[in-house]
Amino acid sequence: MISLDHWIPDELHIMLRIFDRLWSLVLSELKDVDQFDNVCRNEIVKEMNRIGVRFQFWKENGSNTWNYTSLMGNDKLKVLKDFNLGQILPPLRAKKIRELWDRFNLIYSNLKLKDYDPHQFQFEAEDWLELFLTPDRVIPNSNRIEKGLYSPSAITPYIHVLVYHISEFMEIHKQWGVKAFSCAPVEKKNHQQVTYFFRQSFKGRGSKHKSVIKEILEYESRSLFYLFDDVVTSTPKPKKLNIF
Ligand SMILES: [Zn+2]
């Protein structure tokens, strides 16, 4: 058992999972007002292309729900920073949600800074949650209602951790910063190896020859050998001579 004071939340997943929530809240809002049609989906794909993110919607056979590309961390950050919500939402609505996204992005950047003041962080995170929970409000001298943002039921465990626990971990691990414990490098490595695995297509070959894990480990140790021993991995190309 790892003792309770030896755990720390992973900054990468705070960003990934809270982004997922923010994104799906936008999509469900579009569905609620019956705007989630082909035109809208096209706009989303077009806007994703504009900011350099590959993105698609598709329907699984026999299913009625739209699936969409699950984005990698970098792409999520691009969407969080640059996606123009005005392409799919009315201007005022887009502005409101954009502010929420921008401030989340800011909090997330601060979270990764080694010397950021934990109290300041806590303060800003709580402020952000307040914005997230903006209630509907009656516009004075009219009976129109300005729609707020989201209800408490939209809060996820990661949002709770971000707002109520991260500052404590920032305090405890001042010496290193929360980012020092990030899962990002491990995820990156995992991604590289999975990519390598699919490229080599030694899937399913496991039991017949060598276990896949063993093969990946051997590949890994070969790469490390070249890296640490400074071995030149390419030989000079043979010169072509034209003989007349
Ligand atoms: Zn708690």
Short mmCIF file of N, CA, C and O in Angstrom, two decimals, residues 85-169:
data_model
loop_
_atom_site.label_atom_id
_atom_site.label_comp_id
_atom_site.label_asym_id
_atom_site.label_seq_id
_atom_site.Cartn_x
_atom_site.Cartn_y
_atom_site.Cartn_z
N LEU A 85 -15.03 29.82 -30.92
CA LEU A 85 -16.37 29.33 -30.59
C LEU A 85 -17.46 30.10 -31.32
O LEU A 85 -18.58 29.63 -31.46
N GLY A 86 -17.11 31.30 -31.81
CA GLY A 86 -18.06 32.10 -32.57
C GLY A 86 -18.51 31.41 -33.86
O GLY A 86 -19.52 31.81 -34.44
N GLN A 87 -17.77 30.41 -34.31
CA GLN A 87 -18.16 29.69 -35.52
C GLN A 87 -19.38 28.80 -35.28
O GLN A 87 -20.05 28.40 -36.23
N ILE A 88 -19.63 28.45 -34.02
CA ILE A 88 -20.73 27.51 -33.76
C ILE A 88 -21.73 28.02 -32.71
O ILE A 88 -22.75 27.39 -32.49
N LEU A 89 -21.41 29.14 -32.08
CA LEU A 89 -22.31 29.66 -31.04
C LEU A 89 -22.59 31.14 -31.30
O LEU A 89 -21.79 31.83 -31.93
N PRO A 90 -23.72 31.65 -30.79
CA PRO A 90 -24.01 33.08 -30.91
C PRO A 90 -22.89 33.88 -30.24
O PRO A 90 -22.30 33.39 -29.26
N PRO A 91 -22.60 35.10 -30.73
CA PRO A 91 -21.43 35.87 -30.28
C PRO A 91 -21.31 36.00 -28.76
O PRO A 91 -20.24 35.76 -28.21
N LEU A 92 -22.42 36.35 -28.08
CA LEU A 92 -22.31 36.56 -26.64
C LEU A 92 -21.99 35.28 -25.89
O LEU A 92 -21.20 35.26 -24.95
N ARG A 93 -22.62 34.22 -26.35
CA ARG A 93 -22.41 32.90 -25.75
C ARG A 93 -20.95 32.47 -25.95
O ARG A 93 -20.29 31.98 -25.05
N ALA A 94 -20.48 32.67 -27.18
CA ALA A 94 -19.11 32.29 -27.53
C ALA A 94 -18.13 33.05 -26.64
O ALA A 94 -17.15 32.48 -26.15
N LYS A 95 -18.43 34.32 -26.43
CA LYS A 95 -17.53 35.17 -25.64
C LYS A 95 -17.45 34.66 -24.20
O LYS A 95 -16.37 34.59 -23.60
N LYS A 96 -18.61 34.31 -23.67
CA LYS A 96 -18.68 33.84 -22.29
C LYS A 96 -17.88 32.55 -22.09
O LYS A 96 -17.10 32.41 -21.16
N ILE A 97 -18.10 31.60 -23.00
CA ILE A 97 -17.42 30.31 -22.87
C ILE A 97 -15.92 30.47 -23.16
O ILE A 97 -15.08 29.85 -22.52
N ARG A 98 -15.61 31.36 -24.09
CA ARG A 98 -14.20 31.64 -24.39
C ARG A 98 -13.48 32.14 -23.15
O ARG A 98 -12.36 31.75 -22.85
N GLU A 99 -14.17 33.00 -22.39
CA GLU A 99 -13.54 33.52 -21.18
C GLU A 99 -13.25 32.39 -20.18
O GLU A 99 -12.18 32.32 -19.58
N LEU A 100 -14.22 31.48 -20.06
CA LEU A 100 -14.04 30.34 -19.16
C LEU A 100 -12.85 29.49 -19.60
O LEU A 100 -12.04 29.06 -18.79
N TRP A 101 -12.75 29.26 -20.91
CA TRP A 101 -11.65 28.45 -21.45
C TRP A 101 -10.31 29.14 -21.25
O TRP A 101 -9.34 28.52 -20.85
N ASP A 102 -10.28 30.45 -21.54
CA ASP A 102 -9.03 31.19 -21.41
C ASP A 102 -8.53 31.17 -19.97
O ASP A 102 -7.35 30.99 -19.71
N ARG A 103 -9.47 31.33 -19.06
CA ARG A 103 -9.05 31.37 -17.66
C ARG A 103 -8.64 30.00 -17.16
O ARG A 103 -7.76 29.87 -16.32
N PHE A 104 -9.25 28.96 -17.69
CA PHE A 104 -8.79 27.62 -17.34
C PHE A 104 -7.36 27.41 -17.86
O PHE A 104 -6.49 26.89 -17.16
N ASN A 105 -7.13 27.85 -19.08
CA ASN A 105 -5.81 27.71 -19.67
C ASN A 105 -4.76 28.44 -18.84
O ASN A 105 -3.65 27.94 -18.62
N LEU A 106 -5.13 29.62 -18.35
CA LEU A 106 -4.21 30.41 -17.53
C LEU A 106 -3.91 29.69 -16.21
O LEU A 106 -2.74 29.55 -15.80
N ILE A 107 -4.96 29.20 -15.56
CA ILE A 107 -4.78 28.47 -14.30
C ILE A 107 -3.88 27.27 -14.52
O ILE A 107 -2.98 26.98 -13.74
N TYR A 108 -4.13 26.58 -15.63
CA TYR A 108 -3.33 25.39 -15.92
C TYR A 108 -1.86 25.75 -16.15
O TYR A 108 -0.97 25.03 -15.68
N SER A 109 -1.60 26.85 -16.82
CA SER A 109 -0.21 27.27 -17.03
C SER A 109 0.45 27.60 -15.69
O SER A 109 1.59 27.24 -15.45
N ASN A 110 -0.30 28.30 -14.83
CA ASN A 110 0.25 28.65 -13.52
C ASN A 110 0.55 27.42 -12.67
O ASN A 110 1.54 27.37 -11.95
N LEU A 111 -0.33 26.44 -12.80
CA LEU A 111 -0.18 25.20 -12.04
C LEU A 111 1.18 24.55 -12.32
O LEU A 111 1.78 23.92 -11.46
N LYS A 112 1.64 24.72 -13.55
CA LYS A 112 2.89 24.06 -13.95
C LYS A 112 4.14 24.88 -13.58
O LYS A 112 5.24 24.39 -13.69
N LEU A 113 3.92 26.12 -13.13
CA LEU A 113 5.07 26.94 -12.75
C LEU A 113 5.61 26.49 -11.39
O LEU A 113 4.84 26.26 -10.47
N LYS A 114 6.92 26.41 -11.29
CA LYS A 114 7.50 25.89 -10.07
C LYS A 114 7.32 26.86 -8.90
O LYS A 114 7.10 26.44 -7.77
N ASP A 115 7.40 28.13 -9.17
CA ASP A 115 7.41 29.08 -8.06
C ASP A 115 6.10 29.83 -7.87
O ASP A 115 6.06 30.87 -7.23
N TYR A 116 5.02 29.28 -8.43
CA TYR A 116 3.77 30.00 -8.30
C TYR A 116 3.23 29.90 -6.87
O TYR A 116 3.28 28.84 -6.25
N ASP A 117 2.72 31.01 -6.37
CA ASP A 117 2.23 31.03 -4.99
C ASP A 117 0.95 30.20 -4.84
O ASP A 117 -0.06 30.46 -5.49
N PRO A 118 0.99 29.18 -3.96
CA PRO A 118 -0.16 28.28 -3.81
C PRO A 118 -1.45 29.01 -3.41
O PRO A 118 -2.53 28.67 -3.88
N HIS A 119 -1.31 30.03 -2.55
CA HIS A 119 -2.51 30.75 -2.12
C HIS A 119 -3.15 31.50 -3.29
O HIS A 119 -4.36 31.49 -3.48
N GLN A 120 -2.28 32.13 -4.04
CA GLN A 120 -2.74 32.85 -5.22
C GLN A 120 -3.43 31.86 -6.17
O GLN A 120 -4.50 32.14 -6.72
N PHE A 121 -2.82 30.71 -6.31
CA PHE A 121 -3.39 29.69 -7.19
C PHE A 121 -4.79 29.28 -6.74
O PHE A 121 -5.73 29.26 -7.52
N GLN A 122 -4.88 28.98 -5.45
CA GLN A 122 -6.16 28.57 -4.87
C GLN A 122 -7.25 29.62 -5.12
O GLN A 122 -8.36 29.32 -5.54
N PHE A 123 -6.86 30.85 -4.90
CA PHE A 123 -7.76 31.98 -5.08
C PHE A 123 -8.27 32.03 -6.52
O PHE A 123 -9.47 32.14 -6.78
N GLU A 124 -7.34 31.92 -7.46
CA GLU A 124 -7.73 32.00 -8.88
C GLU A 124 -8.56 30.79 -9.31
O GLU A 124 -9.47 30.92 -10.12
N ALA A 125 -8.23 29.63 -8.76
CA ALA A 125 -8.98 28.43 -9.12
C ALA A 125 -10.43 28.53 -8.61
O ALA A 125 -11.37 28.20 -9.33
N GLU A 126 -10.58 29.03 -7.39
CA GLU A 126 -11.94 29.19 -6.85
C GLU A 126 -12.73 30.22 -7.66
O GLU A 126 -13.92 30.04 -7.92
N ASP A 127 -12.04 31.24 -8.05
CA ASP A 127 -12.65 32.26 -8.90
C ASP A 127 -13.13 31.66 -10.21
O ASP A 127 -14.19 32.01 -10.74
N TRP A 128 -12.30 30.80 -10.75
CA TRP A 128 -12.64 30.15 -12.01
C TRP A 128 -13.87 29.27 -11.84
O TRP A 128 -14.77 29.26 -12.68
N LEU A 129 -13.92 28.55 -10.73
CA LEU A 129 -15.09 27.70 -10.48
C LEU A 129 -16.35 28.54 -10.36
O LEU A 129 -17.42 28.15 -10.84
N GLU A 130 -16.21 29.71 -9.76
CA GLU A 130 -17.36 30.59 -9.62
C GLU A 130 -17.86 30.99 -11.01
O GLU A 130 -19.06 31.02 -11.27
N LEU A 131 -16.92 31.28 -11.90
CA LEU A 131 -17.29 31.62 -13.26
C LEU A 131 -17.97 30.43 -13.94
O LEU A 131 -18.99 30.56 -14.61
N PHE A 132 -17.40 29.24 -13.74
CA PHE A 132 -17.95 28.00 -14.29
C PHE A 132 -19.41 27.84 -13.86
O PHE A 132 -20.25 27.38 -14.62
N LEU A 133 -19.69 28.24 -12.62
CA LEU A 133 -21.03 28.05 -12.05
C LEU A 133 -21.94 29.27 -12.21
O LEU A 133 -22.97 29.36 -11.54
N THR A 134 -21.55 30.21 -13.07
CA THR A 134 -22.37 31.41 -13.26
C THR A 134 -23.84 31.04 -13.46
O THR A 134 -24.18 30.29 -14.37
N PRO A 135 -24.72 31.51 -12.58
CA PRO A 135 -26.15 31.18 -12.74
C PRO A 135 -26.83 32.06 -13.80
O PRO A 135 -26.27 33.09 -14.18
N ASP A 136 -27.98 31.63 -14.24
CA ASP A 136 -28.77 32.48 -15.14
C ASP A 136 -29.13 33.75 -14.38
O ASP A 136 -29.24 33.74 -13.16
N ARG A 137 -29.32 34.84 -15.13
CA ARG A 137 -29.73 36.04 -14.40
C ARG A 137 -30.75 36.82 -15.21
O ARG A 137 -30.70 36.84 -16.46
N VAL A 138 -31.67 37.44 -14.48
CA VAL A 138 -32.69 38.26 -15.14
C VAL A 138 -32.06 39.60 -15.48
O VAL A 138 -31.44 40.23 -14.63
N ILE A 139 -32.20 40.00 -16.75
CA ILE A 139 -31.64 41.30 -17.13
C ILE A 139 -32.55 42.38 -16.56
O ILE A 139 -33.76 42.35 -16.77
N PRO A 140 -31.97 43.33 -15.79
CA PRO A 140 -32.80 44.35 -15.13
C PRO A 140 -33.68 45.10 -16.13
O PRO A 140 -33.26 45.35 -17.27
N ASN A 141 -34.87 45.47 -15.71
CA ASN A 141 -35.83 46.22 -16.52
C ASN A 141 -36.25 45.50 -17.81
O ASN A 141 -36.58 46.13 -18.80
N SER A 142 -36.18 44.21 -17.76
CA SER A 142 -36.70 43.46 -18.91
C SER A 142 -37.05 42.09 -18.35
O SER A 142 -36.66 41.76 -17.23
N ASN A 143 -37.83 41.34 -19.06
CA ASN A 143 -38.04 40.01 -18.51
C ASN A 143 -37.26 38.95 -19.27
O ASN A 143 -37.63 37.80 -19.32
N ARG A 144 -36.17 39.41 -19.86
CA ARG A 144 -35.30 38.45 -20.53
C ARG A 144 -34.31 37.86 -19.52
O ARG A 144 -33.96 38.50 -18.54
N ILE A 145 -33.88 36.65 -19.82
CA ILE A 145 -32.92 35.98 -18.94
C ILE A 145 -31.61 35.79 -19.68
O ILE A 145 -31.60 35.33 -20.83
N GLU A 146 -30.54 36.21 -19.02
CA GLU A 146 -29.23 35.94 -19.61
C GLU A 146 -28.75 34.61 -19.08
O GLU A 146 -28.64 34.41 -17.87
N LYS A 147 -28.49 33.72 -20.02
CA LYS A 147 -28.09 32.37 -19.62
C LYS A 147 -26.71 32.40 -18.96
O LYS A 147 -25.79 33.06 -19.44
N GLY A 148 -26.59 31.69 -17.85
CA GLY A 148 -25.30 31.61 -17.19
C GLY A 148 -24.44 30.52 -17.81
O GLY A 148 -24.58 30.22 -19.00
N LEU A 149 -23.56 29.90 -17.02
CA LEU A 149 -22.78 28.81 -17.58
C LEU A 149 -23.30 27.45 -17.08
O LEU A 149 -24.39 27.07 -17.50
N TYR A 150 -22.59 26.81 -16.20
CA TYR A 150 -22.96 25.43 -15.91
C TYR A 150 -23.43 25.22 -14.47
O TYR A 150 -23.16 26.01 -13.59
N SER A 151 -24.10 24.09 -14.27
CA SER A 151 -24.65 23.79 -12.94
C SER A 151 -23.65 22.92 -12.17
O SER A 151 -22.77 22.30 -12.75
N PRO A 152 -23.81 22.87 -10.83
CA PRO A 152 -22.88 22.08 -10.01
C PRO A 152 -22.78 20.62 -10.47
O PRO A 152 -21.74 19.99 -10.30
N SER A 153 -23.83 20.09 -11.08
CA SER A 153 -23.78 18.69 -11.50
C SER A 153 -22.79 18.48 -12.65
O SER A 153 -22.43 17.36 -12.96
N ALA A 154 -22.32 19.58 -13.25
CA ALA A 154 -21.34 19.45 -14.34
C ALA A 154 -19.91 19.36 -13.82
O ALA A 154 -18.98 19.09 -14.57
N ILE A 155 -19.76 19.58 -12.51
CA ILE A 155 -18.41 19.51 -11.91
C ILE A 155 -17.95 18.05 -11.87
O ILE A 155 -18.70 17.17 -11.50
N THR A 156 -16.71 17.84 -12.28
CA THR A 156 -16.16 16.47 -12.26
C THR A 156 -15.15 16.36 -11.11
O THR A 156 -14.69 17.37 -10.58
N PRO A 157 -14.77 15.13 -10.75
CA PRO A 157 -13.75 14.96 -9.70
C PRO A 157 -12.46 15.73 -10.03
O PRO A 157 -11.86 16.33 -9.13
N TYR A 158 -12.03 15.75 -11.28
CA TYR A 158 -10.81 16.49 -11.62
C TYR A 158 -10.97 17.99 -11.37
O TYR A 158 -10.04 18.66 -10.95
N ILE A 159 -12.16 18.51 -11.64
CA ILE A 159 -12.39 19.93 -11.37
C ILE A 159 -12.30 20.18 -9.87
O ILE A 159 -11.68 21.13 -9.41
N HIS A 160 -12.89 19.28 -9.09
CA HIS A 160 -12.82 19.39 -7.64
C HIS A 160 -11.37 19.38 -7.17
O HIS A 160 -10.96 20.21 -6.35
N VAL A 161 -10.59 18.45 -7.70
CA VAL A 161 -9.18 18.35 -7.31
C VAL A 161 -8.43 19.63 -7.67
O VAL A 161 -7.68 20.18 -6.86
N LEU A 162 -8.66 20.13 -8.88
CA LEU A 162 -8.00 21.36 -9.31
C LEU A 162 -8.27 22.51 -8.35
O LEU A 162 -7.37 23.23 -7.93
N VAL A 163 -9.53 22.66 -7.98
CA VAL A 163 -9.93 23.83 -7.20
C VAL A 163 -9.61 23.67 -5.71
O VAL A 163 -9.20 24.61 -5.06
N TYR A 164 -9.81 22.47 -5.17
CA TYR A 164 -9.71 22.34 -3.72
C TYR A 164 -8.48 21.59 -3.20
O TYR A 164 -8.26 21.54 -2.00
N HIS A 165 -7.69 20.99 -4.06
CA HIS A 165 -6.57 20.22 -3.54
C HIS A 165 -5.21 20.56 -4.13
O HIS A 165 -4.19 20.35 -3.48
N ILE A 166 -5.18 21.05 -5.36
CA ILE A 166 -3.89 21.28 -6.00
C ILE A 166 -3.01 22.24 -5.21
O ILE A 166 -1.80 22.01 -5.06
N SER A 167 -3.60 23.30 -4.67
CA SER A 167 -2.77 24.28 -3.98
C SER A 167 -2.03 23.63 -2.81
O SER A 167 -0.88 23.97 -2.53
N GLU A 168 -2.68 22.68 -2.16
CA GLU A 168 -2.03 21.97 -1.06
C GLU A 168 -0.80 21.21 -1.56
O GLU A 168 0.27 21.23 -0.94
N PHE A 169 -0.95 20.56 -2.70
CA PHE A 169 0.19 19.82 -3.26
C PHE A 169 1.29 20.76 -3.73
O PHE A 169 2.48 20.44 -3.65
#
